[in-house]
Coordinates of N, CA and C in Angstrom, one line a residue:
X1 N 129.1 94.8 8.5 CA 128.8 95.4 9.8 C 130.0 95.9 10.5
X2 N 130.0 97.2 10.7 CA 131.5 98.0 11.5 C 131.0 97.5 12.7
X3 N 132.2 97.1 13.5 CA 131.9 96.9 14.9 C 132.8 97.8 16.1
X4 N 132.3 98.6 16.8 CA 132.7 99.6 17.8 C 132.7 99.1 19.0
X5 N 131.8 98.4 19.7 CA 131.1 98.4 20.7 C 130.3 96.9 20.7
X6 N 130.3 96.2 22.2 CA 129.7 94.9 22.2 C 127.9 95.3 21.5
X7 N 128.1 94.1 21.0 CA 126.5 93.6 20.4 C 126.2 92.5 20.5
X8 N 124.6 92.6 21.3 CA 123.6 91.4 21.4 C 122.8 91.4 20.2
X9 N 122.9 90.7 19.5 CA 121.7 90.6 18.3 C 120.7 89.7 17.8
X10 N 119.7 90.3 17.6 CA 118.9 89.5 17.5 C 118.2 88.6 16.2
X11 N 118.2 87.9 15.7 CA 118.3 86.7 14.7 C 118.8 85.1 14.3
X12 N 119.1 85.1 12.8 CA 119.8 83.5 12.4 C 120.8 84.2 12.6
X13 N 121.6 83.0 13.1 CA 123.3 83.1 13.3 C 124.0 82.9 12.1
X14 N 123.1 82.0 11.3 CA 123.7 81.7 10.0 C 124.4 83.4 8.9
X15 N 123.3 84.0 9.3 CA 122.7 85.1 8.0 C 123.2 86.2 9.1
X16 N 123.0 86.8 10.2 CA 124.1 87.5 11.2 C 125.9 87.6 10.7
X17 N 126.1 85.7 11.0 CA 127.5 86.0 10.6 C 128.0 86.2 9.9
X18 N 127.4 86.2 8.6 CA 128.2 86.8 7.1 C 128.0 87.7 7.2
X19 N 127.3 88.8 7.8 CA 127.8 90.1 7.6 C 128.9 90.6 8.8
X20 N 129.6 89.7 9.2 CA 130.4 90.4 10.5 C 131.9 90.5 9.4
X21 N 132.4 91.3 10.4 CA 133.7 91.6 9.7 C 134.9 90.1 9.8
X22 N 135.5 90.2 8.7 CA 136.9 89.0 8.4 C 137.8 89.1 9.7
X23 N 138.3 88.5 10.3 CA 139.6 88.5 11.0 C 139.3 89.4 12.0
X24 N 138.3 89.4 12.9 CA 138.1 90.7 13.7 C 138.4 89.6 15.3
X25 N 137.8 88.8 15.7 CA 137.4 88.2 16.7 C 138.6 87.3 17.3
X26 N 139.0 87.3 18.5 CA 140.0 86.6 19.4 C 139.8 85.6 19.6
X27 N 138.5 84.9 20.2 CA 138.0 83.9 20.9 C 136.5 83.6 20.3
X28 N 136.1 82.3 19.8 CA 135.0 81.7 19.3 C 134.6 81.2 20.7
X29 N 133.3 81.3 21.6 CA 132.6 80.6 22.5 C 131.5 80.0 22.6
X30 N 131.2 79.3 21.8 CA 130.2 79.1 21.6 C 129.6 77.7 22.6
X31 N 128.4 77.5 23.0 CA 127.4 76.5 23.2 C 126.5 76.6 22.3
X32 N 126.1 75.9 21.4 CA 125.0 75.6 20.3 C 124.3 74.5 20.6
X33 N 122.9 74.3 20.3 CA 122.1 73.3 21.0 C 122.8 71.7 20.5
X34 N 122.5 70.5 21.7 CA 123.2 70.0 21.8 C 122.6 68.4 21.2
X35 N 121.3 69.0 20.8 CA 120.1 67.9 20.0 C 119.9 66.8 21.1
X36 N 119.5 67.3 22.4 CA 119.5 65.6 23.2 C 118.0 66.1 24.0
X37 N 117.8 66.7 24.0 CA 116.2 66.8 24.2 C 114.9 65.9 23.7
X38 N 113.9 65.0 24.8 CA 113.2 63.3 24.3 C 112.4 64.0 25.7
X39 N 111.4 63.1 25.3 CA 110.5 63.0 26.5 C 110.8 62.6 27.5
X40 N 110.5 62.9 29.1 CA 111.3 62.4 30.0 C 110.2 62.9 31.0
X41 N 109.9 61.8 32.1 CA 109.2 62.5 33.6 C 110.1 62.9 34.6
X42 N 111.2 63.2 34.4 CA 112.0 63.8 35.5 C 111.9 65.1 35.7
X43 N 111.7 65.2 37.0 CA 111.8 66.1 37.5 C 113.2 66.4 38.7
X44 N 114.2 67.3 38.5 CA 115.3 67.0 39.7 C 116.1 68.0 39.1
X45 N 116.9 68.4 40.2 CA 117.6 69.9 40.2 C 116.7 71.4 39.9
X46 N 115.7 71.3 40.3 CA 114.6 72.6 39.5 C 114.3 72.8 38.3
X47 N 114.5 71.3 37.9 CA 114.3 71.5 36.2 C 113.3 70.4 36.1
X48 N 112.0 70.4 35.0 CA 111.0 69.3 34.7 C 111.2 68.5 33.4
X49 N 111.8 67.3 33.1 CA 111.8 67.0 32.2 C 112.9 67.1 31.3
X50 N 113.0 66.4 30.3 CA 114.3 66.7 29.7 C 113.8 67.0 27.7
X51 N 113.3 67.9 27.6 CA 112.8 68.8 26.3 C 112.7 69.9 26.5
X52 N 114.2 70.4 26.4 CA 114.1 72.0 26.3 C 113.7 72.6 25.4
X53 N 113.3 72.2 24.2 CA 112.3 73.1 23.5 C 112.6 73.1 21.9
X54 N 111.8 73.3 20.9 CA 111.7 73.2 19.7 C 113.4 73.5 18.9
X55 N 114.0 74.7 19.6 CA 115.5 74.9 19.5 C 116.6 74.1 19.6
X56 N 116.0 72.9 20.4 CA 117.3 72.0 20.3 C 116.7 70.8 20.0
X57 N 115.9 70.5 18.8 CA 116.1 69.6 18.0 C 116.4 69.8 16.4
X58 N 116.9 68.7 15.8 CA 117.1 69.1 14.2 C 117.9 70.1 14.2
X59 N 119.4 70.5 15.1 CA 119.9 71.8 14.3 C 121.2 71.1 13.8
X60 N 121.5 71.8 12.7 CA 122.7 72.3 11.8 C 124.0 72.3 12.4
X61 N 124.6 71.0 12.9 CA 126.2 71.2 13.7 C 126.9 71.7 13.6
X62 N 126.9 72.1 11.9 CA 128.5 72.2 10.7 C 128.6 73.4 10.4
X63 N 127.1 73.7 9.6 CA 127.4 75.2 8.6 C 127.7 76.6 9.3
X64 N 127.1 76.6 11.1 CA 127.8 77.6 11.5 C 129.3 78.0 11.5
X65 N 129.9 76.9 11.9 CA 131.6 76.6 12.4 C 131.6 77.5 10.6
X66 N 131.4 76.4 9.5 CA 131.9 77.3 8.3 C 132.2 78.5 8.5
X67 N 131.2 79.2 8.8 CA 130.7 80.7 8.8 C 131.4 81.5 9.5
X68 N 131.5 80.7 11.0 CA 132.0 81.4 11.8 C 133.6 81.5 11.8
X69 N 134.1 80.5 11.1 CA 135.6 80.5 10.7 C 136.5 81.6 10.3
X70 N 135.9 81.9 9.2 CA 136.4 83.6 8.7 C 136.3 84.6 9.5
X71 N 135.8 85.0 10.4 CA 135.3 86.1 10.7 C 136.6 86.0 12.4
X72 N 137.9 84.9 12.6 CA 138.6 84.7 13.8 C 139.7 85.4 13.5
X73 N 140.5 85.8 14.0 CA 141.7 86.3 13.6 C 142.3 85.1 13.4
X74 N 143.9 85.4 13.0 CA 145.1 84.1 13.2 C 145.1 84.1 14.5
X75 N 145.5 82.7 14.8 CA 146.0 82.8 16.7 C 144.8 82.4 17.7
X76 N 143.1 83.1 16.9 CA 142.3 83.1 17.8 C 141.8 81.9 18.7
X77 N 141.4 81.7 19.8 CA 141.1 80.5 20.1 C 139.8 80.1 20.0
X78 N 139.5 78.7 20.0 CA 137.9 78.3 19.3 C 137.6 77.7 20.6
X79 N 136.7 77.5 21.2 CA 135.9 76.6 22.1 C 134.6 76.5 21.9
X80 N 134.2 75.1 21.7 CA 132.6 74.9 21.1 C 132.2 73.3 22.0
X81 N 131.3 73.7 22.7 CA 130.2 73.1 24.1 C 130.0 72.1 23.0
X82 N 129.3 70.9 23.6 CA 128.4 70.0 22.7 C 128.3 68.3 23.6
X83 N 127.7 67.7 23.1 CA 127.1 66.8 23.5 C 128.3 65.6 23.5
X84 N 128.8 64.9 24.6 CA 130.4 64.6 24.1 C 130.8 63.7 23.1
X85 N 129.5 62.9 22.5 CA 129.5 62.0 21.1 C 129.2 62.8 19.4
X86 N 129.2 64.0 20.3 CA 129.6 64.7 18.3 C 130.6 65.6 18.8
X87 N 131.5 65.7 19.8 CA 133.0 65.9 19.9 C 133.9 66.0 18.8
X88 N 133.8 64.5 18.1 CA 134.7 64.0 17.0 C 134.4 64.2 16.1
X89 N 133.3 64.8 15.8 CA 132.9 65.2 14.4 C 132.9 66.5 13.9
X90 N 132.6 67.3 15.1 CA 132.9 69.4 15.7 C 134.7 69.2 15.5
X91 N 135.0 68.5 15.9 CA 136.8 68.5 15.7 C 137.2 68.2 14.4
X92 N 136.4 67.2 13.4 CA 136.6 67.0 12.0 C 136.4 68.2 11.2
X93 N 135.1 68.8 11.9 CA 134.7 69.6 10.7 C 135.7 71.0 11.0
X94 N 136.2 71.2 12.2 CA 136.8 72.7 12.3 C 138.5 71.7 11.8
X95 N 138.8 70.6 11.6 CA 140.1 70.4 10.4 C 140.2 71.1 9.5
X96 N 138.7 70.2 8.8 CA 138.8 70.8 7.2 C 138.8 72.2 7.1
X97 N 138.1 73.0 7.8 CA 137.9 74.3 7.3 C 139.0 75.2 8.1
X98 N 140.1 74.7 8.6 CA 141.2 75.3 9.2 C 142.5 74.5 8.5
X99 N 142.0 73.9 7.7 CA 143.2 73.1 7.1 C 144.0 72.2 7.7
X100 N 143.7 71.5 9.0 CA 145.0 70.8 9.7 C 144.3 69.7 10.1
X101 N 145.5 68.8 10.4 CA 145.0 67.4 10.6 C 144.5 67.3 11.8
X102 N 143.9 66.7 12.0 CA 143.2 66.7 13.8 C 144.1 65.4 14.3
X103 N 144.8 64.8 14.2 CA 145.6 64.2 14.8 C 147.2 64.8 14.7
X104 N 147.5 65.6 13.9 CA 148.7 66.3 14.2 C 149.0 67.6 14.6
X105 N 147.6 68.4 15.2 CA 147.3 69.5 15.2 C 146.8 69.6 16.8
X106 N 147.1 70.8 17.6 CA 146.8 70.8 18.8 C 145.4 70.7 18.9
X107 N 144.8 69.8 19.3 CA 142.9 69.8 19.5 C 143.0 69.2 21.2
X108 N 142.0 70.2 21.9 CA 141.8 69.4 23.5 C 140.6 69.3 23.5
X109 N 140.4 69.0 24.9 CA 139.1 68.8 25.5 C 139.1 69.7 26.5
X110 N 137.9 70.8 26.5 CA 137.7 70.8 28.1 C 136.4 70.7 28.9
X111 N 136.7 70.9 30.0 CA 135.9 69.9 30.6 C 134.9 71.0 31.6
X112 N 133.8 70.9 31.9 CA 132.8 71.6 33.3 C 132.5 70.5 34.1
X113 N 133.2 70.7 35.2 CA 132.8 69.3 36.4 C 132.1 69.9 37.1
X114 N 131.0 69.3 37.3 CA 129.9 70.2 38.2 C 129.8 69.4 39.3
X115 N 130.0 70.2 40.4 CA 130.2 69.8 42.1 C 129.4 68.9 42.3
X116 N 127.9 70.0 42.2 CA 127.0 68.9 42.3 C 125.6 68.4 41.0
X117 N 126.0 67.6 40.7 CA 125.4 67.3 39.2 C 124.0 66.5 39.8
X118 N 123.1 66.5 38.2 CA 121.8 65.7 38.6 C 122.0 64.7 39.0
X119 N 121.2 64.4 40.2 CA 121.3 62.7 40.8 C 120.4 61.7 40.0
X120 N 119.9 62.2 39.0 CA 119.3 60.8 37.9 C 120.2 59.5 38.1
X121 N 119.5 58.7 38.4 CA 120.2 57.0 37.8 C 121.0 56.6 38.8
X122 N 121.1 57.7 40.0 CA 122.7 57.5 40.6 C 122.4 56.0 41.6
X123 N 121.6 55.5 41.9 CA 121.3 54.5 42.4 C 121.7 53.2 41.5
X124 N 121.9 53.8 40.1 CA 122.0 52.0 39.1 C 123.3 53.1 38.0
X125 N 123.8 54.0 38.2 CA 124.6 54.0 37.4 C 125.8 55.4 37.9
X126 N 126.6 55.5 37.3 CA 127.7 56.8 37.6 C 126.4 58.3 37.1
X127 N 126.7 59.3 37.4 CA 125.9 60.6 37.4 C 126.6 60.8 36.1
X128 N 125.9 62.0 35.7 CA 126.6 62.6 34.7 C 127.0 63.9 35.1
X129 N 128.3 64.0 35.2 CA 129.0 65.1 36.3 C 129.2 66.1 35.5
X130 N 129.9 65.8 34.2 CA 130.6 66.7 33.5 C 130.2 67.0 32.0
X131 N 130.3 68.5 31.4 CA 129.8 68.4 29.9 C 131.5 68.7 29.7
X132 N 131.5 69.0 27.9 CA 132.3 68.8 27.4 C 132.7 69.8 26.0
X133 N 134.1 70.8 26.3 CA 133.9 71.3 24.8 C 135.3 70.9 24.0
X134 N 135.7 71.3 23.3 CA 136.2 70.8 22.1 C 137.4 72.4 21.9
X135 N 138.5 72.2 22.0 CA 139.6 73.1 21.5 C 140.5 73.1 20.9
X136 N 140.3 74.3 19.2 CA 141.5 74.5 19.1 C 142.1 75.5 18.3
X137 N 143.0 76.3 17.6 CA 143.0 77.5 17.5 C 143.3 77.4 15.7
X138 N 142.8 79.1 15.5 CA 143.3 79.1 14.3 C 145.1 79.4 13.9
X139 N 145.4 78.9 12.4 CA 147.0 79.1 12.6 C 147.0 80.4 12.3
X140 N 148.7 80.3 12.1 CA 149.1 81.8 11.6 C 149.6 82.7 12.5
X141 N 149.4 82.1 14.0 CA 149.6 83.2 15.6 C 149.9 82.2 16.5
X142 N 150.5 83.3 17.4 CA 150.4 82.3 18.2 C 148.8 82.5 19.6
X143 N 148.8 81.4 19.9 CA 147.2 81.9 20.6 C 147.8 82.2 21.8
X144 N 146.6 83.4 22.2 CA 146.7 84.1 24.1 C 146.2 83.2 24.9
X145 N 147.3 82.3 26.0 CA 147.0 81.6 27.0 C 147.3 82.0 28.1
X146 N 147.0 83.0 29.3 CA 147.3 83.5 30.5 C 147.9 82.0 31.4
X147 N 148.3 81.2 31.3 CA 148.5 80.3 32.0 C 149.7 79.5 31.7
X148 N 150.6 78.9 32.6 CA 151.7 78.1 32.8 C 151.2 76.3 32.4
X149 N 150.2 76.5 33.2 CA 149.4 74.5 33.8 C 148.3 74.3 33.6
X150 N 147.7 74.1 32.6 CA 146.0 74.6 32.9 C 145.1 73.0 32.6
X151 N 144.7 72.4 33.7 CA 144.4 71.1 32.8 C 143.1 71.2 32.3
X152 N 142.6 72.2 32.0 CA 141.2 72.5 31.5 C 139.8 71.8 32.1
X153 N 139.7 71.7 33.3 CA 139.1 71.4 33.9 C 138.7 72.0 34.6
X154 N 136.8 72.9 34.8 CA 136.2 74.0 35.5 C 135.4 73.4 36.4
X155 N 135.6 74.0 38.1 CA 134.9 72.8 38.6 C 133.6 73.8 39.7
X156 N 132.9 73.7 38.6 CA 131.7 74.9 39.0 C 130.4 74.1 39.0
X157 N 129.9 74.5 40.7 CA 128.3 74.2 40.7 C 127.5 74.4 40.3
X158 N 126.9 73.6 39.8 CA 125.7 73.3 38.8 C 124.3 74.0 39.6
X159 N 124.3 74.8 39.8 CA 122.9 75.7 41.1 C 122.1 75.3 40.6
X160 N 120.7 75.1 41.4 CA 119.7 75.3 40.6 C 119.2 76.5 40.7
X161 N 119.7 77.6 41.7 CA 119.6 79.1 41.8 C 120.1 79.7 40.6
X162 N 119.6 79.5 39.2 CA 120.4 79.7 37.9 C 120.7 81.0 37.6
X163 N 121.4 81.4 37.5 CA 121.7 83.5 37.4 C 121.0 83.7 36.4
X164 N 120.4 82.6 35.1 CA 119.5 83.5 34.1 C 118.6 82.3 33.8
X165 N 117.1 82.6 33.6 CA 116.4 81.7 33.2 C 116.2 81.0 32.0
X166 N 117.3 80.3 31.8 CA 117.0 79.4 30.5 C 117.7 78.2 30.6
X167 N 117.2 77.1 30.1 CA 117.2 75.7 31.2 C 118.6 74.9 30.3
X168 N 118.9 75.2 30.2 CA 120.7 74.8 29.7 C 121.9 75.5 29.6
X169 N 121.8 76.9 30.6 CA 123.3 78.2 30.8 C 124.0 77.3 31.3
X170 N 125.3 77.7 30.5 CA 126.3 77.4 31.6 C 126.6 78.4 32.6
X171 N 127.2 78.1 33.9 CA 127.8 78.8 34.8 C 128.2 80.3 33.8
X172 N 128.1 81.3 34.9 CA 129.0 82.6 34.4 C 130.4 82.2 34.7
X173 N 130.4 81.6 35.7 CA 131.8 81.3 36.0 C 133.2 80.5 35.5
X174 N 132.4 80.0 34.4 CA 132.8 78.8 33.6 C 133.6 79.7 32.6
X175 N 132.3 80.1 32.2 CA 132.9 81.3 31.2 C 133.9 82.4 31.5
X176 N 133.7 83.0 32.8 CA 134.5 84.0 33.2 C 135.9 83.2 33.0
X177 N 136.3 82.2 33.5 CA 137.9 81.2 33.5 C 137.7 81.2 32.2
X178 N 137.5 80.9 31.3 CA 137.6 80.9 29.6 C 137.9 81.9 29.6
X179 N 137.2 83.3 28.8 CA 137.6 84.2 28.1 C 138.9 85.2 28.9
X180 N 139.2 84.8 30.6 CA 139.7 85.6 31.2 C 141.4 85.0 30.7
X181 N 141.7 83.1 30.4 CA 142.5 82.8 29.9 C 142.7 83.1 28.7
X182 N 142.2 83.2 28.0 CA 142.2 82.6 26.7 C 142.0 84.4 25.7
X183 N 142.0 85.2 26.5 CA 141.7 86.7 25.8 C 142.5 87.7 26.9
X184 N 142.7 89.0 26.1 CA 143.2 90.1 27.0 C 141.6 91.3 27.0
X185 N 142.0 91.8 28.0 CA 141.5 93.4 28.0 C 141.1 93.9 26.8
X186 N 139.7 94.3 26.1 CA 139.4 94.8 24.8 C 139.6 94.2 23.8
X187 N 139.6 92.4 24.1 CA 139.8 91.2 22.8 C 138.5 91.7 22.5
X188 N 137.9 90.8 21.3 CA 136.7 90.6 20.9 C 136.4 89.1 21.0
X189 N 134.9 88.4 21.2 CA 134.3 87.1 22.0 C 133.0 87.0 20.9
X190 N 133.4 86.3 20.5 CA 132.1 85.6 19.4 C 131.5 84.9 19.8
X191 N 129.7 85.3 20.0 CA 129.4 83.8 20.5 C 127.7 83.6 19.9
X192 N 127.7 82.8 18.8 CA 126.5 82.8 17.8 C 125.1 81.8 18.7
X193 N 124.8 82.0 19.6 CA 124.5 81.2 20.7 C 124.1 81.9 21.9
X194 N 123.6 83.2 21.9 CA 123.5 83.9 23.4 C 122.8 82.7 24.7
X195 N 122.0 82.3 24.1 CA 120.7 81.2 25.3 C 121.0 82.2 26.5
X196 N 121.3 82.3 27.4 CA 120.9 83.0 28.5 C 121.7 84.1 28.9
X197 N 122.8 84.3 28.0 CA 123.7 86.1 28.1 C 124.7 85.3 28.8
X198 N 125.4 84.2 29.3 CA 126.7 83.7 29.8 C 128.3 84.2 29.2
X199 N 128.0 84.4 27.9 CA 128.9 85.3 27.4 C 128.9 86.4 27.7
X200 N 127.9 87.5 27.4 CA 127.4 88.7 27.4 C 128.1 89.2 29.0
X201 N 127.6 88.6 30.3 CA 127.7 89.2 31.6 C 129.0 88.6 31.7
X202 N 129.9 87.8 31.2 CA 131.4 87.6 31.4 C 132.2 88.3 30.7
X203 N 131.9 88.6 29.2 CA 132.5 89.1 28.6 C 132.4 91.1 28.6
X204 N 131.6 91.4 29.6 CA 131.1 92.4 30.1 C 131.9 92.9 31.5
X205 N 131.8 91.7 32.1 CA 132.5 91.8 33.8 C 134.1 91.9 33.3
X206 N 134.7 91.3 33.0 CA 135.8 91.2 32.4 C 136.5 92.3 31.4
X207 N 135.8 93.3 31.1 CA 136.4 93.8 29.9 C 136.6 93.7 28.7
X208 N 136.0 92.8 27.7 CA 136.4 92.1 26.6 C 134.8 92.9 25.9
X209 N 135.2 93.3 24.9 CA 133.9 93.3 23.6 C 133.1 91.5 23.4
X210 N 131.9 91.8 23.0 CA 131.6 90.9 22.4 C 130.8 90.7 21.5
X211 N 130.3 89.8 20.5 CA 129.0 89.9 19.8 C 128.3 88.6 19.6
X212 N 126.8 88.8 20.0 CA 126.3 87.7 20.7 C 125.4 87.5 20.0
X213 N 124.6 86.2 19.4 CA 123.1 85.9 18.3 C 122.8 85.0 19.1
X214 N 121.5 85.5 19.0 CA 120.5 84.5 20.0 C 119.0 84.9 19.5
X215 N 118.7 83.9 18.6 CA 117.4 83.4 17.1 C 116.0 83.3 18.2
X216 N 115.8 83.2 19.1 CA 114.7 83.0 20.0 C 114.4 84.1 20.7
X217 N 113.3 84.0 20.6 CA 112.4 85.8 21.1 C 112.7 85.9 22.8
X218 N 112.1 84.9 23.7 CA 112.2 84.8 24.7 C 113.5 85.1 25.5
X219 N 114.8 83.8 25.1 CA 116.1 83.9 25.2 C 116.5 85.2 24.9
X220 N 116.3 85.8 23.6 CA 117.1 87.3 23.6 C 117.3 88.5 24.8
X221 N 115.8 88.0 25.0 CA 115.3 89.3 26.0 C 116.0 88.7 27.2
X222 N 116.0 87.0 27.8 CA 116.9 86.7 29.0 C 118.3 87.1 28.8
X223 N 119.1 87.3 27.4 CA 120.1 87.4 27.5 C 120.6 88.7 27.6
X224 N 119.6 89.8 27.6 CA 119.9 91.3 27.3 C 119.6 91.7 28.8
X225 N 118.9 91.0 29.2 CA 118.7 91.2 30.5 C 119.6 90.7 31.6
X226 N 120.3 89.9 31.8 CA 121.9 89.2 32.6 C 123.0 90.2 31.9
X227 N 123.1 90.8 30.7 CA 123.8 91.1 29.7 C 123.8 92.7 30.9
X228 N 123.1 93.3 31.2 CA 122.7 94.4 31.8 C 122.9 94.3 33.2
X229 N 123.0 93.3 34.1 CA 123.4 92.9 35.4 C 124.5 93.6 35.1
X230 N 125.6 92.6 34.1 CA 127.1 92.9 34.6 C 127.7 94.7 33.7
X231 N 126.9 95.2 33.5 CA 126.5 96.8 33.1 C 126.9 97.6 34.4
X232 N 126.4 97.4 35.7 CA 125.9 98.6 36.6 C 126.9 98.7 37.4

């Protein structure tokens, strides 16, 4: 697939990404489902329940990263969301398939601290304030970091006034601080994972190409639609 111009597309990310071009892309962003979706009666923050939907159960942690590996430049930077108990395993698997040790090799954490997080439990236990991604770059380059100090910590409210309807986006804003550090002007933003266009309207407002998979009928259309806000 020649790439000119940002693309939202629609399908498997698996079978998408082999046809993208080798060594094209700056920055990997991904949020991929996080498998923590169970039955639940809560209701709190404008959300019912905690089963977001057939899409985030039973998926595939590993074989995307394979896939998506080739297709980074040298240098590019990886950031991949996830649930913060398969952290260690997202960090193993992007070792082996980048060749470096994860204890001798720069790997971070970063972090989304949400102002105001769900108040579940908060009566019998600490909230859960903050998600969690996982960083670190391919060799061969050196990677684009706009910043002197950065402790990777984004400290963006969790609204329930959500800029796109689908019940696990992150902030645009989250993203906007990501790809605004971590990319220049006319990089290219990989993100096999559209869910609600968070990439798309960042990578949009900002100036950066990107190319976005999002396998769910409903999602596509939320994501082409936020994707089109930061358009006008």
């Amino acid at each position: 697939m020649k790439l000119t111009e940002s693309r939202l597309l629609h399908g498997n990310s698996l079978e998408i990404l082999e046809s993208l071009p080798d060594k094209h892309f700056d920055l990997l962003l991904a949020d991929p489902p996080y498998e923590i979706s169970r039955s639940s009666n809560v209701k709190s923050m404008g959300r019912s329940g905690l089963d977001f939907g057939e899409w985030d159960k039973e998926f595939d942690q590993y074989t995307w990263i394979k896939k998506a590996i080739p297709k980074l430049k040298p240098g590019a930077s990886i950031v991949i969301w996830n649930d913060w108990k398969k952290l260690g395993k997202i960090a193993e698997c992007l070792g082996r398939e980048l060749g470096l040790d994860v204890n001798n090799h720069a790997f971070r954490t970063v972090i989304w601290h949400k102002t105001n997080p769900n108040p579940l439990n908060c009566r019998s236990m600490f909230v859960q304030s903050v998600e969690y991604a996982v960083w670190t770059k391919v060799p061969g380059a050196k990677a684009t970091f706009h910043c002197n100090y950065d402790h990777g910590v984004f400290w963006v409210d969790h609204s329930i006034n959500r800029t796109a309807d689908h019940p696990t986006k992150k902030p645009d804003g989250v993203f906007e601080e990501i790809i605004a550090l971590m990319t220049n002007p006319g990089d290219w933003v990989l993100d096999p994972f559209a869910g609600g266009g968070t990439t798309c309207f960042a990578a949009e407002k900002l100036g950066r190409n990107f190319v976005a998979i999002e396998r769910d009928d409903t999602h596509y259309q939320t994501a082409k639609a936020h994707w089109e806000k930061a358009c006008v």
